[in-house]
């Protein structure tokens, strides 16, 4: 922990002696009553260590028989940073938490039918009582102008 005597560029912490009345309400958190400030990276490390020591077996989320993840991305948008993010998140689910991970690229041709088919397959395979199903979608959606209609999903 560091003493309350410097500006923190990580989270914007400003010590009490440098604050004005407007600073107290504009920050993300008020630390004026605290005599110590923990930088965000140190706090995250402490949190990670606490989780690791108290939750040593991460094979299945507590209370679930199995956890399955369906990661969905538009085929035409699967490139660059999105591809990296998609891959890394899939690795976290699979390698860190040991969840069953399925990936699906939505095709440009007949996306509704392909998506319905894949979601139904996912439900047939993992949709049992006691399982947790996670669906991760990366793409965009916009409101449908027809009253009560489902949103319109799109790659960009």
PDB file of N, CA and C in Angstrom, residues 55 59 64 74 105 107 125 129:
ATOM      1  N   UNK A  55     -10.392 -20.930  -3.816  1.00  0.00           N
ATOM      2  CA  UNK A  55     -11.124 -21.665  -4.853  1.00  0.00           C
ATOM      3  C   UNK A  55     -10.105 -22.419  -5.700  1.00  0.00           C
ATOM      4  N   UNK A  59     -12.751 -26.540 -11.850  1.00  0.00           N
ATOM      5  CA  UNK A  59     -13.194 -27.375 -12.954  1.00  0.00           C
ATOM      6  C   UNK A  59     -14.655 -27.130 -13.321  1.00  0.00           C
ATOM      7  N   UNK A  64     -23.218 -26.372 -10.384  1.00  0.00           N
ATOM      8  CA  UNK A  64     -23.590 -26.793 -11.728  1.00  0.00           C
ATOM      9  C   UNK A  64     -22.926 -28.124 -12.069  1.00  0.00           C
ATOM     10  N   UNK A  74     -19.528 -12.959 -36.070  1.00  0.00           N
ATOM     11  CA  UNK A  74     -19.801 -12.897 -37.498  1.00  0.00           C
ATOM     12  C   UNK A  74     -18.547 -13.276 -38.268  1.00  0.00           C
ATOM     13  N   UNK A 105     -19.104 -19.254 -36.130  1.00  0.00           N
ATOM     14  CA  UNK A 105     -18.981 -18.084 -36.986  1.00  0.00           C
ATOM     15  C   UNK A 105     -20.268 -17.956 -37.794  1.00  0.00           C
ATOM     16  N   UNK A 107     -22.414 -17.142 -40.734  1.00  0.00           N
ATOM     17  CA  UNK A 107     -22.131 -16.880 -42.146  1.00  0.00           C
ATOM     18  C   UNK A 107     -22.957 -15.703 -42.666  1.00  0.00           C
ATOM     19  N   UNK A 125     -27.109 -30.506 -26.997  1.00  0.00           N
ATOM     20  CA  UNK A 125     -25.911 -31.098 -26.415  1.00  0.00           C
ATOM     21  C   UNK A 125     -25.746 -30.788 -24.927  1.00  0.00           C
ATOM     22  N   UNK A 129     -30.883 -30.103 -17.178  1.00  0.00           N
ATOM     23  CA  UNK A 129     -31.069 -29.548 -15.840  1.00  0.00           C
ATOM     24  C   UNK A 129     -29.748 -29.635 -15.073  1.00  0.00           C
TER      25      UNK A 129
END
